[in-house]
Tab-separated table of C-alpha atoms in Angstrom:
chain	number	residue	atom	x	y	z
A	173	MET	CA	6.402	-4.306	16.224
A	174	THR	CA	9.968	-5.355	15.642
A	175	ILE	CA	12.000	-7.338	13.174
A	176	SER	CA	15.431	-8.793	13.726
A	177	MET	CA	18.579	-7.340	12.213
A	178	TYR	CA	19.228	-10.765	10.728
A	179	ASN	CA	15.824	-10.889	9.005
A	180	ALA	CA	16.313	-7.367	7.702
A	181	SER	CA	19.585	-8.306	6.039
A	182	VAL	CA	20.625	-11.879	5.152
A	183	PRO	CA	17.313	-13.180	3.677
A	184	LEU	CA	16.950	-9.990	1.640
A	185	PHE	CA	20.499	-10.238	0.290
A	186	ASN	CA	19.734	-13.870	-0.491
A	187	GLN	CA	16.577	-12.962	-2.445
A	188	MET	CA	18.243	-10.255	-4.512
A	189	LEU	CA	21.552	-12.033	-5.203
A	190	THR	CA	19.586	-15.075	-6.346
A	191	SER	CA	17.550	-12.903	-8.686
A	192	LEU	CA	20.752	-11.219	-9.898
A	193	SER	CA	22.189	-14.643	-10.670
A	194	ASN	CA	19.074	-15.542	-12.668
A	195	ILE	CA	19.185	-12.235	-14.533
A	196	LEU	CA	22.813	-12.881	-15.475
A	197	LYS	CA	21.876	-16.361	-16.722
A	198	LYS	CA	19.291	-14.770	-19.014
A	199	ALA	CA	21.855	-12.213	-20.163
A	200	GLU	CA	24.365	-14.929	-21.004
A	201	ALA	CA	21.707	-16.927	-22.884
A	202	HIS	CA	20.748	-13.761	-24.767
A	203	ALA	CA	24.366	-13.163	-25.802
A	204	THR	CA	24.718	-16.758	-26.974
A	205	GLU	CA	21.461	-16.695	-28.914
A	206	LYS	CA	22.145	-13.361	-30.612
A	207	LYS	CA	25.830	-14.153	-31.168
A	208	ILE	CA	26.829	-11.155	-29.056
A	209	ASP	CA	30.330	-11.077	-27.559
A	210	PRO	CA	29.671	-11.560	-23.802
A	211	GLN	CA	32.164	-8.739	-23.133
A	212	ALA	CA	29.776	-6.343	-24.900
A	213	LEU	CA	27.404	-6.884	-21.969
A	214	LEU	CA	29.946	-7.463	-19.208
A	215	GLN	CA	31.759	-4.213	-20.009
A	216	ALA	CA	28.612	-2.180	-20.753
A	217	ARG	CA	28.072	1.037	-18.800
A	218	LEU	CA	25.210	3.535	-18.663
A	219	PHE	CA	27.706	6.410	-18.889
A	220	PRO	CA	31.474	6.493	-19.394
A	221	ASP	CA	32.272	7.328	-15.764
A	222	MET	CA	29.957	4.695	-14.308
A	223	PHE	CA	31.092	1.153	-13.542
A	224	PRO	CA	30.426	-1.602	-16.098
A	225	LEU	CA	28.131	-4.545	-15.469
A	226	ASN	CA	30.752	-6.907	-14.094
A	227	HIS	CA	31.847	-4.392	-11.451
A	228	GLN	CA	28.231	-3.568	-10.512
A	229	VAL	CA	27.756	-7.265	-9.741
A	230	GLN	CA	31.000	-7.423	-7.762
A	231	ILE	CA	30.028	-4.408	-5.662
A	232	ALA	CA	26.495	-5.698	-5.017
A	233	ALA	CA	27.966	-8.974	-3.789
A	234	ASP	CA	30.503	-7.088	-1.688
A	235	PHE	CA	27.819	-5.103	0.123
A	236	ALA	CA	25.926	-8.306	0.935
A	237	LYS	CA	29.116	-9.871	2.301
A	238	GLY	CA	30.378	-6.752	4.087
A	239	VAL	CA	27.130	-5.720	5.758
A	240	THR	CA	26.482	-9.274	6.939
A	241	ALA	CA	29.974	-9.771	8.366
A	242	ARG	CA	30.173	-6.336	10.003
A	243	LEU	CA	26.786	-6.698	11.688
A	244	ALA	CA	27.823	-10.105	13.023
A	245	GLY	CA	31.129	-8.643	14.209
A	246	THR	CA	33.244	-11.017	12.133
A	247	GLU	CA	36.026	-10.235	9.717
A	248	VAL	CA	34.991	-9.285	6.187
A	249	PRO	CA	36.649	-11.687	3.749
A	250	SER	CA	38.343	-10.003	0.799
A	251	TYR	CA	37.339	-11.257	-2.648
A	252	GLU	CA	39.526	-10.089	-5.515
A	253	ASP	CA	37.648	-8.328	-8.326
A	254	LYS	CA	38.919	-10.472	-11.179
A	255	GLU	CA	35.701	-11.801	-12.743
A	256	GLN	CA	35.700	-11.365	-16.516
A	257	SER	CA	32.996	-13.818	-17.628
A	258	PHE	CA	29.429	-14.695	-16.805
A	259	ALA	CA	30.610	-17.990	-15.306
A	260	GLU	CA	33.035	-16.158	-13.031
A	261	LEU	CA	30.346	-13.697	-11.927
A	262	GLN	CA	28.055	-16.635	-11.133
A	263	ALA	CA	30.836	-18.140	-9.034
A	264	ARG	CA	31.307	-14.817	-7.221
A	265	ILE	CA	27.601	-14.665	-6.401
A	266	ALA	CA	27.533	-18.323	-5.355
A	267	LYS	CA	30.541	-17.805	-3.087
A	268	THR	CA	28.846	-14.771	-1.534
A	269	LEU	CA	25.545	-16.615	-1.030
A	270	ALA	CA	27.429	-19.483	0.607
A	271	PHE	CA	29.265	-17.048	2.874
A	272	ILE	CA	26.192	-15.185	4.091
A	273	GLY	CA	24.419	-18.542	4.427
A	274	THR	CA	26.840	-19.528	7.199
A	275	PHE	CA	25.495	-16.836	9.538
A	276	LYS	CA	22.912	-17.535	12.220
A	277	ALA	CA	20.390	-15.039	13.551
A	278	GLU	CA	21.981	-15.206	17.030
A	279	GLN	CA	25.189	-13.670	15.665
A	280	PHE	CA	23.267	-10.458	15.003
A	281	LYS	CA	22.347	-10.025	18.659
A	282	ASP	CA	22.607	-6.361	19.665
A	283	SER	CA	23.951	-5.501	16.227
A	284	GLU	CA	21.473	-2.627	15.893
A	285	GLN	CA	23.461	-0.839	18.629
A	286	ARG	CA	26.946	-1.948	17.580
A	287	GLU	CA	29.247	0.758	16.313
A	288	ILE	CA	30.300	0.065	12.756
A	289	ILE	CA	33.408	1.834	11.499
A	290	LEU	CA	33.599	2.402	7.755
A	291	ARG	CA	36.993	2.906	6.107
A	292	PRO	CA	38.777	2.745	9.511
A	293	GLY	CA	42.000	4.694	9.818
A	294	THR	CA	41.411	6.675	6.646
A	295	PRO	CA	40.466	10.339	6.260
A	296	LYS	CA	37.009	9.109	5.202
A	297	GLU	CA	36.461	7.082	8.384
A	298	GLN	CA	32.819	7.138	9.437
A	299	LYS	CA	31.153	5.643	12.504
A	300	LEU	CA	27.576	4.454	12.245
A	301	GLN	CA	25.286	2.691	14.675
A	302	GLY	CA	24.424	-0.814	13.354
A	303	GLN	CA	20.805	-0.009	12.613
A	304	VAL	CA	21.723	3.117	10.658
A	305	TYR	CA	24.504	1.238	8.902
A	306	LEU	CA	22.134	-1.503	7.716
A	307	LEU	CA	19.059	0.533	6.825
A	308	HIS	CA	20.431	3.886	5.700
A	309	TYR	CA	23.793	2.911	4.261
A	310	GLY	CA	24.006	-0.800	3.381
A	311	MET	CA	20.562	-1.252	1.861
A	312	PRO	CA	20.635	1.820	-0.408
A	313	GLN	CA	24.114	0.838	-1.592
A	314	PHE	CA	23.227	-2.807	-2.188
A	315	PHE	CA	20.032	-2.032	-4.098
A	316	PHE	CA	21.818	0.638	-6.115
A	317	HIS	CA	24.218	-1.867	-7.625
A	318	VAL	CA	21.671	-4.665	-8.135
A	319	THR	CA	19.304	-2.268	-9.888
A	320	THR	CA	22.064	-0.693	-11.965
A	321	ALA	CA	23.167	-4.144	-13.148
A	322	TYR	CA	19.564	-4.802	-14.193
A	323	ALA	CA	19.332	-1.366	-15.871
A	324	ILE	CA	22.506	-1.968	-17.897
A	325	LEU	CA	21.101	-5.246	-19.216
A	326	ARG	CA	17.671	-3.778	-19.985
A	327	HIS	CA	19.340	-0.869	-21.772
A	328	ASN	CA	21.218	-3.408	-23.889
A	329	GLY	CA	18.050	-5.212	-24.917
A	330	VAL	CA	18.209	-8.283	-22.686
A	331	GLU	CA	14.637	-9.478	-22.223
A	332	ILE	CA	14.240	-9.423	-18.475
A	333	GLY	CA	11.459	-7.855	-16.451
A	334	LYS	CA	10.585	-6.618	-13.000
A	335	ARG	CA	9.630	-10.151	-12.000
A	336	ASP	CA	13.201	-11.294	-12.657
A	337	TYR	CA	14.512	-8.445	-10.522
A	338	MET	CA	12.130	-9.142	-7.643
A	339	GLY	CA	12.855	-12.840	-7.462
A	340	ASN	CA	11.017	-14.967	-4.916
A	341	TYR	CA	9.369	-13.330	-1.915
B	276	MET	CA	18.611	-7.475	18.232
B	277	THR	CA	15.511	-5.911	16.774
B	278	ILE	CA	14.446	-2.824	14.881
B	279	SER	CA	10.965	-1.430	14.571
B	280	MET	CA	8.871	-1.708	11.433
B	281	TYR	CA	8.546	2.057	11.549
B	282	ASN	CA	12.309	2.613	11.639
B	283	ALA	CA	12.767	0.148	8.792
B	284	SER	CA	10.384	2.073	6.567
B	285	VAL	CA	9.440	5.747	7.078
B	286	PRO	CA	12.895	7.220	7.857
B	287	LEU	CA	14.402	5.289	4.943
B	288	PHE	CA	11.711	6.506	2.531
B	289	ASN	CA	12.356	9.977	3.876
B	290	GLN	CA	16.096	9.739	3.209
B	291	MET	CA	15.716	8.463	-0.331
B	292	LEU	CA	12.819	10.696	-1.426
B	293	THR	CA	14.744	13.697	-0.137
B	294	SER	CA	17.785	12.628	-2.149
B	295	LEU	CA	15.552	12.015	-5.190
B	296	SER	CA	14.211	15.553	-4.821
B	297	ASN	CA	17.757	16.943	-4.712
B	298	ILE	CA	18.765	14.870	-7.747
B	299	LEU	CA	15.801	16.259	-9.681
B	300	LYS	CA	16.790	19.798	-8.703
B	301	LYS	CA	20.236	19.168	-10.182
B	302	ALA	CA	18.639	17.693	-13.305
B	303	GLU	CA	16.434	20.738	-13.758
B	304	ALA	CA	19.392	23.090	-13.248
B	305	HIS	CA	21.366	21.045	-15.798
B	306	ALA	CA	18.571	21.366	-18.365
B	307	THR	CA	18.356	25.110	-17.787
B	308	GLU	CA	22.114	25.617	-18.019
B	309	LYS	CA	22.527	23.518	-21.177
B	310	LYS	CA	19.333	24.851	-22.761
B	311	ILE	CA	17.879	21.345	-22.870
B	312	ASP	CA	14.103	20.944	-23.146
B	313	PRO	CA	13.116	19.597	-19.686
B	314	GLN	CA	10.899	17.047	-21.441
B	315	ALA	CA	14.017	15.480	-22.973
B	316	LEU	CA	14.918	14.396	-19.437
B	317	LEU	CA	11.425	13.906	-18.011
B	318	GLN	CA	10.454	11.578	-20.859
B	319	ALA	CA	13.821	9.804	-21.098
B	320	ARG	CA	13.856	6.009	-20.799
B	321	LEU	CA	16.645	3.445	-20.652
B	322	PHE	CA	14.781	1.258	-23.160
B	323	PRO	CA	11.567	1.817	-25.150
B	324	ASP	CA	9.430	-0.495	-22.988
B	325	MET	CA	10.666	0.928	-19.691
B	326	PHE	CA	8.971	3.833	-17.927
B	327	PRO	CA	10.324	7.358	-18.434
B	328	LEU	CA	11.850	9.434	-15.651
B	329	ASN	CA	8.641	11.161	-14.559
B	330	HIS	CA	6.852	7.850	-14.057
B	331	GLN	CA	9.822	6.316	-12.221
B	332	VAL	CA	9.549	9.193	-9.731
B	333	GLN	CA	5.773	8.760	-9.424
B	334	ILE	CA	6.119	5.035	-8.734
B	335	ALA	CA	8.915	5.513	-6.195
B	336	ALA	CA	6.740	8.014	-4.329
B	337	ASP	CA	3.773	5.648	-4.557
B	338	PHE	CA	5.674	2.794	-2.927
B	339	ALA	CA	6.715	5.065	-0.065
B	340	LYS	CA	3.094	6.154	0.430
B	341	GLY	CA	1.544	2.711	-0.101
B	342	VAL	CA	3.919	0.697	2.071
B	343	THR	CA	3.657	3.232	4.902
B	344	ALA	CA	-0.148	3.377	4.831
B	345	ARG	CA	-0.645	-0.384	4.475
B	346	LEU	CA	1.709	-1.186	7.359
B	347	ALA	CA	-0.136	1.322	9.541
B	348	GLY	CA	-3.463	-0.159	8.452
B	349	THR	CA	-4.783	3.101	7.030
B	350	GLU	CA	-6.235	3.793	3.609
B	351	VAL	CA	-3.748	4.468	0.820
B	352	PRO	CA	-4.507	7.879	-0.694
B	353	SER	CA	-4.652	7.911	-4.481
B	354	TYR	CA	-2.477	10.492	-6.228
B	355	GLU	CA	-3.146	10.972	-9.926
B	356	ASP	CA	-0.113	10.508	-12.190
B	357	LYS	CA	-0.317	13.828	-13.964
B	358	GLU	CA	3.101	15.379	-13.286
B	359	GLN	CA	4.688	16.722	-16.459
B	360	SER	CA	7.336	19.108	-15.135
B	361	PHE	CA	10.153	19.143	-12.606
B	362	ALA	CA	8.105	21.492	-10.408
B	363	GLU	CA	5.175	19.088	-10.434
B	364	LEU	CA	7.431	16.138	-9.581
B	365	GLN	CA	8.869	18.136	-6.686
B	366	ALA	CA	5.323	18.799	-5.470
B	367	ARG	CA	4.497	15.089	-5.745
B	368	ILE	CA	7.551	14.194	-3.656
B	369	ALA	CA	6.783	16.949	-1.131
B	370	LYS	CA	3.177	15.761	-0.801
B	371	THR	CA	4.409	12.189	-0.265
B	372	LEU	CA	7.003	13.263	2.324
B	373	ALA	CA	4.316	15.255	4.158
B	374	PHE	CA	1.975	12.240	4.090
B	375	ILE	CA	4.467	9.724	5.457
B	376	GLY	CA	5.568	12.358	7.982
B	377	THR	CA	2.145	12.211	9.635
B	378	PHE	CA	2.684	8.619	10.823
B	379	LYS	CA	3.845	7.750	14.304
B	380	ALA	CA	5.853	4.680	15.252
B	381	GLU	CA	2.959	3.404	17.418
B	382	GLN	CA	0.782	2.993	14.325
B	383	PHE	CA	3.151	0.259	13.133
B	384	LYS	CA	2.540	-1.894	16.215
B	385	ASP	CA	2.272	-5.565	15.233
B	386	SER	CA	2.552	-4.616	11.565
B	387	GLU	CA	5.243	-7.249	10.999
B	388	GLN	CA	2.503	-9.871	11.542
B	389	ARG	CA	-0.351	-8.071	9.797
B	390	GLU	CA	-1.634	-9.634	6.602
B	391	ILE	CA	-1.202	-7.266	3.675
B	392	ILE	CA	-3.330	-7.940	0.607
B	393	LEU	CA	-1.935	-6.704	-2.687
B	394	ARG	CA	-4.311	-6.062	-5.605
B	395	PRO	CA	-7.333	-7.273	-3.557
B	396	GLY	CA	-10.196	-8.826	-5.509
B	397	THR	CA	-8.137	-9.183	-8.687
B	398	PRO	CA	-6.725	-12.360	-10.262
B	399	LYS	CA	-3.288	-11.129	-9.155
B	400	GLU	CA	-4.302	-10.842	-5.497
B	401	GLN	CA	-1.438	-11.734	-3.196
B	402	LYS	CA	-1.306	-11.989	0.587
B	403	LEU	CA	1.920	-11.203	2.387
B	404	GLN	CA	2.824	-10.988	6.044
B	405	GLY	CA	3.760	-7.398	6.963
B	406	GLN	CA	7.444	-8.135	7.489
B	407	VAL	CA	7.732	-9.904	4.145
B	408	TYR	CA	5.737	-7.153	2.478
B	409	LEU	CA	8.094	-4.451	3.754
B	410	LEU	CA	11.452	-6.160	3.389
B	411	HIS	CA	11.023	-8.463	0.405
B	412	TYR	CA	8.460	-6.583	-1.667
B	413	GLY	CA	8.229	-2.896	-0.773
B	414	MET	CA	11.934	-2.162	-0.342
B	415	PRO	CA	13.135	-3.835	-3.563
B	416	GLN	CA	10.350	-2.070	-5.476
B	417	PHE	CA	11.034	1.331	-3.931
B	418	PHE	CA	14.781	1.180	-4.489
B	419	PHE	CA	14.271	-0.077	-8.028
B	420	HIS	CA	12.455	3.082	-9.062
B	421	VAL	CA	14.677	5.522	-7.145
B	422	THR	CA	17.799	3.957	-8.656
B	423	THR	CA	16.314	3.807	-12.147
B	424	ALA	CA	15.434	7.508	-11.959
B	425	TYR	CA	19.064	8.183	-11.016
B	426	ALA	CA	20.303	5.890	-13.798
B	427	ILE	CA	18.202	7.675	-16.438
B	428	LEU	CA	19.672	11.026	-15.409
B	429	ARG	CA	23.246	9.714	-15.288
B	430	HIS	CA	22.775	8.128	-18.700
B	431	ASN	CA	21.671	11.538	-19.990
B	432	GLY	CA	24.756	13.262	-18.686
B	433	VAL	CA	23.393	14.989	-15.593
B	434	GLU	CA	26.307	15.473	-13.211
B	435	ILE	CA	25.152	13.670	-10.115
B	436	GLY	CA	26.994	11.065	-8.105
B	437	LYS	CA	26.535	8.313	-5.561
B	438	ARG	CA	26.595	10.884	-2.770
B	439	ASP	CA	23.506	12.570	-4.236
B	440	TYR	CA	21.746	9.214	-4.375
B	441	MET	CA	22.651	8.260	-0.821
B	442	GLY	CA	21.521	11.521	0.729
B	443	ASN	CA	21.934	12.048	4.465
B	444	TYR	CA	22.387	9.070	6.764
């Protein structure tokens, strides 16, 4: 009646980041076809104080990278948020997929019990047990940004559907 | 290095449906305060061929109910989609939380291996192993609808934030 911490994280990030990449390909093709400035999509937001599409993608990728590395007890690499084009976002996703692809299930041994410290040394420092960190913090955050990226594109008329979001499972 | 199928499902549904309930309370209070017709929010969509808020909430609740029941090997109760007010949506969420709250971890024994049949007897029938069903199908679907409900309300100016979405973890 159990599943491994690895199976509950890396393959799921892989599925959703791959689908996010495919969604962004469709968005870029849509912009090209309709002669829309790509920045009109990349900088689109659902509300003025929400993040635009490009940052939603960056954050989704960062949660995949951060959750994976923290559960495996390795250092979280820092990727600068400088992507300003669809091609650069694709490279960010590809780099993230390659990074999480280097991890092996064995590295997640006992990670459900490991103490994860968020924002260490800051006033907002928070300690979570690995299982809570993955299921109750990492997953909701990751899916939030993937879904919001999808929602921004749907709201802007890009013809994508739930099947694109779900990807291969 | 393992987590139980129960822990990877019911407590997470509980967290997110509770936060969805709180978000809807804030949305209702916002409508009252600004003298907005509640239907303007309940029927709001991000794009004409997407579902409105009330149906996003119904579907989110249905995934919580359906995934839980299928993994436990019990019948999935059918709830009619008739909610037309914030109070009715709150009742739908409460009924769903009460339903999933009746399950015990033991009922999920071996569920990661159980064959789950989606849309049985239809041309779209699909068989998934329990672990795949939960992680790669149920979770992405559930989070999609919770996040889209949040996105619709944010897009309509309801003052909620990431903390409301995350709930208690």
